[in-house]
Amino acid sequence: MLNREIETIERSELEKLQLTRFRFTLSQAFKTEFYKKRFSRIGLSSPEDIQQLSDIKKIPFTTKDDLREGYPEGFLAVHKDEVVRLHASSGTTGMPTVVHHTKRDLDNWTRLCTRSLIATGATKSDTFQNMMTYGLFTGGLGLHYGAEALGMLVIPAGAGNTKRQIQLMRDFKTTVVHATPSYLLHMADEVAKEGITPPKLGLKKAMIGAEPHSENIRKKLEDIFKIDAYNSYGMSEMNGPGVAFECIAKDGMHLWEDAYYMEIINPESCENLGEDCEGELVLTTLEREATPLIRYRTRDLTSVIAGLCSCGRTSRRIRRIKGRSDDMLIINGVNLFPSQIEAILMKHPEVGTNYLIQIEKKSSLDKITVKTEIYPKLFSGEITDLDRVKKVIHDEIKSACLVNASIEFHEPGSLPVSQGKAVRVSDLRKEE
Ligand code: DLL
């Protein structure tokens, strides 16, 4: 059920609550090694030095590198006896980033996850199959506890083993799944291979997140499985899933502002941007005891949607994540986000569920190749048919992204699949 008191709170009341909670975050931050040093450098001696929310700008940003520097306990604000769990980032390079949680932190996170699920219309009568990785990655346990608290029947399937996933879905009549969009697309192919038409599985909803995906990917999934798919955004530094989530209106993700203070900045100049302006999302935890984070630069690019949502929730919404500011590719001087290519590919019914963007250096120029799986049954068998679709995709990419990409078609199942976050770019320039 919608928690009216908090989810439909008036803006002025919300801001009062945010200020009180931000002061709490500051008081916690004063107990950490990292912020103690940082605050003394900028002359902040007590949480009372912050009079209003906009004073937050007096505090420098916190970055992933800061978190790595603070590894393992530089951001810990409570006695170790109070810590009941830790999660660490899926970072593939350098030190991982770690977040400690008290019992209250976990309860708060669960509350946000339950709230998110409710916003999509899920109820205690649903059976929830969690196909995210369990472990240090937050995708597994976060929504797991949120779904249990809602009273759903939870199947902690974990990632991978697609045959077993299908078996579980059929035997226990799963109605809601939680997965990365790329895994769910892969699953659609496997379901078909088993001779089952995907809608026969009887799924109703999918919670999809943990990686960027386009609106056309959502539509494709909804169409294949005949379900409603909801975008779920979060990161381990901010607990995990349950930071922002789509509601039944599917018009942007409500960022839970009673738990996170958000800013959007220009990633280069770092100045704050207004609603509808695209920039980098910066988040401050407002409730966390064990690992307070202030002005954390997420690197994720989005914008705030102006106006209220038709669902009645007053938490502002952010647009689908366009990519990370550090994901941006520069192809012969032209800036390109993989999501732009994906949006074009997924418009075409002939294009299958998996693709890879490869970039190489050829006689000092960048060469980009878009490899995509296709459904051969959609072609008449005429080679000219294939060439026609390739040319249309090439021309659309040229006109929308200003790059000249070679388009390659591959058989379904021939491009690499990952069970977790999809790897969509292979930049071979870095290896030279
Ligand atoms: O991916 C937490 C999560 C799990 C979110 C399950 C949603 C569902 P990390 O591994 O720390 O945590 O990765 C966080 O993934 O900064 C974004 O760049 C990206 N990301 C997460 N959700 C989305 C989304 C989890 N819905 C990083 N759309 C974030 C686009 C997303 N990117």
PDB file of C-alpha atoms in Angstrom, residues 139-357:
ATOM      1  CA  GLY A 139      21.050  -7.028  -6.699  1.00  0.00           C
ATOM      2  CA  GLY A 140      20.281 -10.300  -4.904  1.00  0.00           C
ATOM      3  CA  LEU A 141      19.654  -9.517  -1.247  1.00  0.00           C
ATOM      4  CA  GLY A 142      18.148  -6.022  -1.635  1.00  0.00           C
ATOM      5  CA  LEU A 143      14.943  -6.860  -3.477  1.00  0.00           C
ATOM      6  CA  HIS A 144      14.892 -10.304  -1.840  1.00  0.00           C
ATOM      7  CA  TYR A 145      14.200  -8.783   1.569  1.00  0.00           C
ATOM      8  CA  GLY A 146      11.950  -6.098   0.061  1.00  0.00           C
ATOM      9  CA  ALA A 147       9.796  -8.774  -1.586  1.00  0.00           C
ATOM     10  CA  GLU A 148       9.663 -10.899   1.576  1.00  0.00           C
ATOM     11  CA  ALA A 149       8.622  -7.892   3.645  1.00  0.00           C
ATOM     12  CA  LEU A 150       5.811  -7.325   1.164  1.00  0.00           C
ATOM     13  CA  GLY A 151       4.720 -10.895   1.767  1.00  0.00           C
ATOM     14  CA  MET A 152       5.501 -12.267  -1.679  1.00  0.00           C
ATOM     15  CA  LEU A 153       6.621 -15.836  -2.134  1.00  0.00           C
ATOM     16  CA  VAL A 154      10.320 -15.383  -2.899  1.00  0.00           C
ATOM     17  CA  ILE A 155      12.315 -17.850  -4.993  1.00  0.00           C
ATOM     18  CA  PRO A 156      16.013 -16.985  -4.457  1.00  0.00           C
ATOM     19  CA  ALA A 157      17.095 -18.548  -7.759  1.00  0.00           C
ATOM     20  CA  GLY A 158      20.203 -16.382  -8.231  1.00  0.00           C
ATOM     21  CA  ALA A 159      21.715 -15.702 -11.645  1.00  0.00           C
ATOM     22  CA  GLY A 160      22.321 -18.160 -14.456  1.00  0.00           C
ATOM     23  CA  ASN A 161      21.301 -21.776 -15.082  1.00  0.00           C
ATOM     24  CA  THR A 162      18.570 -20.744 -17.480  1.00  0.00           C
ATOM     25  CA  LYS A 163      17.023 -24.196 -17.826  1.00  0.00           C
ATOM     26  CA  ARG A 164      16.458 -24.364 -14.084  1.00  0.00           C
ATOM     27  CA  GLN A 165      15.054 -20.832 -14.061  1.00  0.00           C
ATOM     28  CA  ILE A 166      12.475 -21.874 -16.646  1.00  0.00           C
ATOM     29  CA  GLN A 167      11.638 -25.017 -14.672  1.00  0.00           C
ATOM     30  CA  LEU A 168      11.137 -22.981 -11.470  1.00  0.00           C
ATOM     31  CA  MET A 169       8.924 -20.505 -13.292  1.00  0.00           C
ATOM     32  CA  ARG A 170       6.732 -23.250 -14.659  1.00  0.00           C
ATOM     33  CA  ASP A 171       6.516 -25.330 -11.480  1.00  0.00           C
ATOM     34  CA  PHE A 172       5.891 -22.482  -9.045  1.00  0.00           C
ATOM     35  CA  LYS A 173       3.969 -20.169 -11.375  1.00  0.00           C
ATOM     36  CA  THR A 174       6.285 -17.201 -10.977  1.00  0.00           C
ATOM     37  CA  THR A 175       4.523 -13.920 -11.685  1.00  0.00           C
ATOM     38  CA  VAL A 176       7.330 -11.398 -11.063  1.00  0.00           C
ATOM     39  CA  VAL A 177      10.971 -11.748 -12.059  1.00  0.00           C
ATOM     40  CA  HIS A 178      13.972  -9.628 -11.177  1.00  0.00           C
ATOM     41  CA  ALA A 179      16.874  -9.686 -13.638  1.00  0.00           C
ATOM     42  CA  THR A 180      19.192  -7.621 -15.756  1.00  0.00           C
ATOM     43  CA  PRO A 181      17.459  -6.756 -19.038  1.00  0.00           C
ATOM     44  CA  SER A 182      20.220  -8.465 -21.020  1.00  0.00           C
ATOM     45  CA  TYR A 183      19.758 -11.719 -19.105  1.00  0.00           C
ATOM     46  CA  LEU A 184      16.014 -11.627 -19.600  1.00  0.00           C
ATOM     47  CA  LEU A 185      16.515 -11.145 -23.334  1.00  0.00           C
ATOM     48  CA  HIS A 186      18.884 -14.096 -23.395  1.00  0.00           C
ATOM     49  CA  MET A 187      16.331 -16.076 -21.461  1.00  0.00           C
ATOM     50  CA  ALA A 188      13.676 -15.321 -24.084  1.00  0.00           C
ATOM     51  CA  ASP A 189      15.800 -17.147 -26.673  1.00  0.00           C
ATOM     52  CA  GLU A 190      16.313 -20.105 -24.325  1.00  0.00           C
ATOM     53  CA  VAL A 191      12.603 -20.333 -23.566  1.00  0.00           C
ATOM     54  CA  ALA A 192      11.896 -20.490 -27.295  1.00  0.00           C
ATOM     55  CA  LYS A 193      14.565 -23.212 -27.684  1.00  0.00           C
ATOM     56  CA  GLU A 194      12.689 -25.317 -25.101  1.00  0.00           C
ATOM     57  CA  GLY A 195       9.679 -25.091 -27.390  1.00  0.00           C
ATOM     58  CA  ILE A 196       7.727 -22.795 -25.060  1.00  0.00           C
ATOM     59  CA  THR A 197       6.219 -19.564 -26.309  1.00  0.00           C
ATOM     60  CA  PRO A 198       7.335 -17.021 -23.669  1.00  0.00           C
ATOM     61  CA  PRO A 199       3.828 -15.691 -22.799  1.00  0.00           C
ATOM     62  CA  LYS A 200       2.851 -19.256 -21.824  1.00  0.00           C
ATOM     63  CA  LEU A 201       5.098 -18.895 -18.769  1.00  0.00           C
ATOM     64  CA  GLY A 202       2.407 -16.668 -17.286  1.00  0.00           C
ATOM     65  CA  LEU A 203       4.763 -13.955 -16.044  1.00  0.00           C
ATOM     66  CA  LYS A 204       3.152 -10.616 -15.256  1.00  0.00           C
ATOM     67  CA  LYS A 205       5.979  -8.283 -14.389  1.00  0.00           C
ATOM     68  CA  ALA A 206       9.742  -7.918 -14.601  1.00  0.00           C
ATOM     69  CA  MET A 207      11.895  -5.629 -12.513  1.00  0.00           C
ATOM     70  CA  ILE A 208      14.853  -4.820 -14.737  1.00  0.00           C
ATOM     71  CA  GLY A 209      17.945  -2.890 -13.790  1.00  0.00           C
ATOM     72  CA  ALA A 210      21.629  -2.854 -12.845  1.00  0.00           C
ATOM     73  CA  GLU A 211      22.645  -1.840 -16.372  1.00  0.00           C
ATOM     74  CA  PRO A 212      21.709   0.803 -18.924  1.00  0.00           C
ATOM     75  CA  HIS A 213      19.012  -0.181 -21.391  1.00  0.00           C
ATOM     76  CA  SER A 214      16.857   1.672 -23.851  1.00  0.00           C
ATOM     77  CA  GLU A 215      13.091   2.122 -23.954  1.00  0.00           C
ATOM     78  CA  ASN A 216      13.122  -0.175 -26.991  1.00  0.00           C
ATOM     79  CA  ILE A 217      14.688  -2.982 -24.938  1.00  0.00           C
ATOM     80  CA  ARG A 218      11.870  -2.601 -22.414  1.00  0.00           C
ATOM     81  CA  LYS A 219       9.304  -2.722 -25.215  1.00  0.00           C
ATOM     82  CA  LYS A 220      10.957  -5.784 -26.700  1.00  0.00           C
ATOM     83  CA  LEU A 221      10.844  -7.622 -23.369  1.00  0.00           C
ATOM     84  CA  GLU A 222       7.255  -6.588 -22.757  1.00  0.00           C
ATOM     85  CA  ASP A 223       6.325  -7.772 -26.187  1.00  0.00           C
ATOM     86  CA  ILE A 224       8.133 -11.124 -26.034  1.00  0.00           C
ATOM     87  CA  PHE A 225       6.845 -12.143 -22.587  1.00  0.00           C
ATOM     88  CA  LYS A 226       3.599 -10.107 -22.642  1.00  0.00           C
ATOM     89  CA  ILE A 227       4.512  -8.499 -19.325  1.00  0.00           C
ATOM     90  CA  ASP A 228       5.045  -5.071 -17.814  1.00  0.00           C
ATOM     91  CA  ALA A 229       8.724  -4.296 -17.252  1.00  0.00           C
ATOM     92  CA  TYR A 230       9.812  -1.677 -14.725  1.00  0.00           C
ATOM     93  CA  ASN A 231      13.128   0.110 -14.644  1.00  0.00           C
ATOM     94  CA  SER A 232      15.013  -0.202 -11.362  1.00  0.00           C
ATOM     95  CA  TYR A 233      18.031   1.963 -10.566  1.00  0.00           C
ATOM     96  CA  GLY A 234      20.533   1.874  -7.776  1.00  0.00           C
ATOM     97  CA  MET A 235      24.163   1.285  -6.890  1.00  0.00           C
ATOM     98  CA  SER A 236      26.038  -0.462  -4.133  1.00  0.00           C
ATOM     99  CA  GLU A 237      27.347   2.828  -2.717  1.00  0.00           C
ATOM    100  CA  MET A 238      23.695   3.873  -2.105  1.00  0.00           C
ATOM    101  CA  ASN A 239      22.668   0.445  -0.699  1.00  0.00           C
ATOM    102  CA  GLY A 240      21.841  -1.113  -4.093  1.00  0.00           C
ATOM    103  CA  PRO A 241      18.461  -1.374  -5.839  1.00  0.00           C
ATOM    104  CA  GLY A 242      15.694   0.797  -4.393  1.00  0.00           C
ATOM    105  CA  VAL A 243      17.248   4.202  -5.083  1.00  0.00           C
ATOM    106  CA  ALA A 244      14.884   5.030  -7.951  1.00  0.00           C
ATOM    107  CA  PHE A 245      12.132   2.891  -9.435  1.00  0.00           C
ATOM    108  CA  GLU A 246       9.402   3.185 -12.000  1.00  0.00           C
ATOM    109  CA  CYS A 247       5.793   3.114 -10.887  1.00  0.00           C
ATOM    110  CA  ILE A 248       2.837   1.872 -12.929  1.00  0.00           C
ATOM    111  CA  ALA A 249       2.858   5.127 -14.916  1.00  0.00           C
ATOM    112  CA  LYS A 250       6.255   4.060 -16.419  1.00  0.00           C
ATOM    113  CA  ASP A 251       7.172   7.681 -16.946  1.00  0.00           C
ATOM    114  CA  GLY A 252      10.563   8.032 -15.274  1.00  0.00           C
ATOM    115  CA  MET A 253      11.890   6.588 -12.023  1.00  0.00           C
ATOM    116  CA  HIS A 254      10.837   8.016  -8.647  1.00  0.00           C
ATOM    117  CA  LEU A 255      13.994   8.782  -6.742  1.00  0.00           C
ATOM    118  CA  TRP A 256      13.166   8.204  -3.075  1.00  0.00           C
ATOM    119  CA  GLU A 257      13.969  11.680  -1.818  1.00  0.00           C
ATOM    120  CA  ASP A 258      13.287  11.005   1.836  1.00  0.00           C
ATOM    121  CA  ALA A 259      16.319   8.676   1.751  1.00  0.00           C
ATOM    122  CA  TYR A 260      18.556  10.358  -0.855  1.00  0.00           C
ATOM    123  CA  TYR A 261      19.214  14.016  -1.575  1.00  0.00           C
ATOM    124  CA  MET A 262      19.783  14.478  -5.282  1.00  0.00           C
ATOM    125  CA  GLU A 263      21.638  17.011  -7.360  1.00  0.00           C
ATOM    126  CA  ILE A 264      22.339  17.053 -11.072  1.00  0.00           C
ATOM    127  CA  ILE A 265      25.639  18.619 -12.077  1.00  0.00           C
ATOM    128  CA  ASN A 266      27.521  19.385 -15.234  1.00  0.00           C
ATOM    129  CA  PRO A 267      30.204  16.651 -15.069  1.00  0.00           C
ATOM    130  CA  GLU A 268      32.885  18.998 -16.387  1.00  0.00           C
ATOM    131  CA  SER A 269      32.231  22.340 -14.678  1.00  0.00           C
ATOM    132  CA  CYS A 270      30.489  20.683 -11.664  1.00  0.00           C
ATOM    133  CA  GLU A 271      27.890  23.457 -11.529  1.00  0.00           C
ATOM    134  CA  ASN A 272      24.395  22.490 -10.397  1.00  0.00           C
ATOM    135  CA  LEU A 273      21.806  22.111 -13.165  1.00  0.00           C
ATOM    136  CA  GLY A 274      18.045  22.632 -13.100  1.00  0.00           C
ATOM    137  CA  GLU A 275      15.154  20.300 -13.953  1.00  0.00           C
ATOM    138  CA  ASP A 276      15.121  18.837 -17.456  1.00  0.00           C
ATOM    139  CA  CYS A 277      18.864  19.523 -17.897  1.00  0.00           C
ATOM    140  CA  GLU A 278      20.907  16.409 -18.503  1.00  0.00           C
ATOM    141  CA  GLY A 279      23.919  15.912 -16.276  1.00  0.00           C
ATOM    142  CA  GLU A 280      25.535  13.679 -13.690  1.00  0.00           C
ATOM    143  CA  LEU A 281      23.489  12.474 -10.756  1.00  0.00           C
ATOM    144  CA  VAL A 282      25.016  13.283  -7.355  1.00  0.00           C
ATOM    145  CA  LEU A 283      23.520  11.625  -4.279  1.00  0.00           C
ATOM    146  CA  THR A 284      23.729  12.101  -0.520  1.00  0.00           C
ATOM    147  CA  THR A 285      22.462   9.453   1.884  1.00  0.00           C
ATOM    148  CA  LEU A 286      19.942  10.844   4.362  1.00  0.00           C
ATOM    149  CA  GLU A 287      19.287   7.850   6.595  1.00  0.00           C
ATOM    150  CA  ARG A 288      22.396   5.775   6.684  1.00  0.00           C
ATOM    151  CA  GLU A 289      24.128   5.202   9.999  1.00  0.00           C
ATOM    152  CA  ALA A 290      27.134   3.056   9.169  1.00  0.00           C
ATOM    153  CA  THR A 291      28.354   4.540   5.881  1.00  0.00           C
ATOM    154  CA  PRO A 292      27.175   8.119   5.363  1.00  0.00           C
ATOM    155  CA  LEU A 293      28.049   9.463   1.912  1.00  0.00           C
ATOM    156  CA  ILE A 294      27.858  13.114   1.000  1.00  0.00           C
ATOM    157  CA  ARG A 295      27.559  14.400  -2.576  1.00  0.00           C
ATOM    158  CA  TYR A 296      28.598  11.122  -4.116  1.00  0.00           C
ATOM    159  CA  ARG A 297      29.333  11.458  -7.822  1.00  0.00           C
ATOM    160  CA  THR A 298      27.521   8.527  -9.407  1.00  0.00           C
ATOM    161  CA  ARG A 299      28.873   9.225 -12.929  1.00  0.00           C
ATOM    162  CA  ASP A 300      25.405   8.285 -14.206  1.00  0.00           C
ATOM    163  CA  LEU A 301      23.844  10.676 -16.681  1.00  0.00           C
ATOM    164  CA  THR A 302      20.180  11.604 -16.380  1.00  0.00           C
ATOM    165  CA  SER A 303      17.859  14.547 -15.812  1.00  0.00           C
ATOM    166  CA  VAL A 304      15.007  15.362 -13.455  1.00  0.00           C
ATOM    167  CA  ILE A 305      11.525  15.282 -14.984  1.00  0.00           C
ATOM    168  CA  ALA A 306       9.648  18.489 -14.186  1.00  0.00           C
ATOM    169  CA  GLY A 307       6.137  18.142 -12.782  1.00  0.00           C
ATOM    170  CA  LEU A 308       4.257  15.583 -10.751  1.00  0.00           C
ATOM    171  CA  CYS A 309       3.629  11.965 -11.682  1.00  0.00           C
ATOM    172  CA  SER A 310       0.091  10.787 -12.417  1.00  0.00           C
ATOM    173  CA  CYS A 311       0.460   8.113  -9.696  1.00  0.00           C
ATOM    174  CA  GLY A 312       0.299  10.771  -6.960  1.00  0.00           C
ATOM    175  CA  ARG A 313       3.741  10.112  -5.485  1.00  0.00           C
ATOM    176  CA  THR A 314       5.563  13.387  -4.931  1.00  0.00           C
ATOM    177  CA  SER A 315       9.146  12.087  -5.070  1.00  0.00           C
ATOM    178  CA  ARG A 316      10.666  13.605  -8.187  1.00  0.00           C
ATOM    179  CA  ARG A 317      11.451  11.350 -11.130  1.00  0.00           C
ATOM    180  CA  ILE A 318      14.644  10.888 -13.071  1.00  0.00           C
ATOM    181  CA  ARG A 319      14.835   9.853 -16.712  1.00  0.00           C
ATOM    182  CA  ARG A 320      16.235   6.528 -17.854  1.00  0.00           C
ATOM    183  CA  ILE A 321      20.039   6.523 -17.325  1.00  0.00           C
ATOM    184  CA  LYS A 322      21.669   7.442 -20.609  1.00  0.00           C
ATOM    185  CA  GLY A 323      24.982   5.901 -19.639  1.00  0.00           C
ATOM    186  CA  ARG A 324      27.885   6.772 -17.412  1.00  0.00           C
ATOM    187  CA  SER A 325      29.955   9.854 -18.067  1.00  0.00           C
ATOM    188  CA  ASP A 326      32.946   7.478 -18.119  1.00  0.00           C
ATOM    189  CA  ASP A 327      31.150   5.181 -20.663  1.00  0.00           C
ATOM    190  CA  MET A 328      31.199   7.811 -23.322  1.00  0.00           C
ATOM    191  CA  LEU A 329      33.076   6.695 -26.410  1.00  0.00           C
ATOM    192  CA  ILE A 330      34.910   9.145 -28.595  1.00  0.00           C
ATOM    193  CA  ILE A 331      34.929   7.951 -32.190  1.00  0.00           C
ATOM    194  CA  ASN A 332      37.110  10.105 -34.406  1.00  0.00           C
ATOM    195  CA  GLY A 333      36.228  13.055 -32.180  1.00  0.00           C
ATOM    196  CA  VAL A 334      32.485  12.381 -32.041  1.00  0.00           C
ATOM    197  CA  ASN A 335      30.990  11.666 -28.608  1.00  0.00           C
ATOM    198  CA  LEU A 336      28.861   8.551 -28.562  1.00  0.00           C
ATOM    199  CA  PHE A 337      26.978   6.636 -25.872  1.00  0.00           C
ATOM    200  CA  PRO A 338      26.370   2.912 -26.434  1.00  0.00           C
ATOM    201  CA  SER A 339      22.732   3.534 -25.450  1.00  0.00           C
ATOM    202  CA  GLN A 340      22.239   5.619 -28.614  1.00  0.00           C
ATOM    203  CA  ILE A 341      23.210   2.655 -30.799  1.00  0.00           C
ATOM    204  CA  GLU A 342      21.073   0.289 -28.746  1.00  0.00           C
ATOM    205  CA  ALA A 343      17.992   2.460 -29.137  1.00  0.00           C
ATOM    206  CA  ILE A 344      18.367   2.260 -32.933  1.00  0.00           C
ATOM    207  CA  LEU A 345      19.065  -1.481 -33.067  1.00  0.00           C
ATOM    208  CA  MET A 346      16.119  -2.420 -30.888  1.00  0.00           C
ATOM    209  CA  LYS A 347      13.660  -0.566 -33.097  1.00  0.00           C
ATOM    210  CA  HIS A 348      14.156  -3.209 -35.777  1.00  0.00           C
ATOM    211  CA  PRO A 349      12.181  -6.444 -35.380  1.00  0.00           C
ATOM    212  CA  GLU A 350      14.848  -8.361 -37.328  1.00  0.00           C
ATOM    213  CA  VAL A 351      17.414  -7.576 -34.630  1.00  0.00           C
ATOM    214  CA  GLY A 352      17.715 -10.243 -31.948  1.00  0.00           C
ATOM    215  CA  THR A 353      18.479  -9.947 -28.280  1.00  0.00           C
ATOM    216  CA  ASN A 354      22.231  -9.468 -28.166  1.00  0.00           C
ATOM    217  CA  TYR A 355      24.707  -7.037 -29.667  1.00  0.00           C
ATOM    218  CA  LEU A 356      28.306  -5.843 -29.281  1.00  0.00           C
ATOM    219  CA  ILE A 357      29.971  -2.591 -30.292  1.00  0.00           C
TER     220      ILE A 357
END
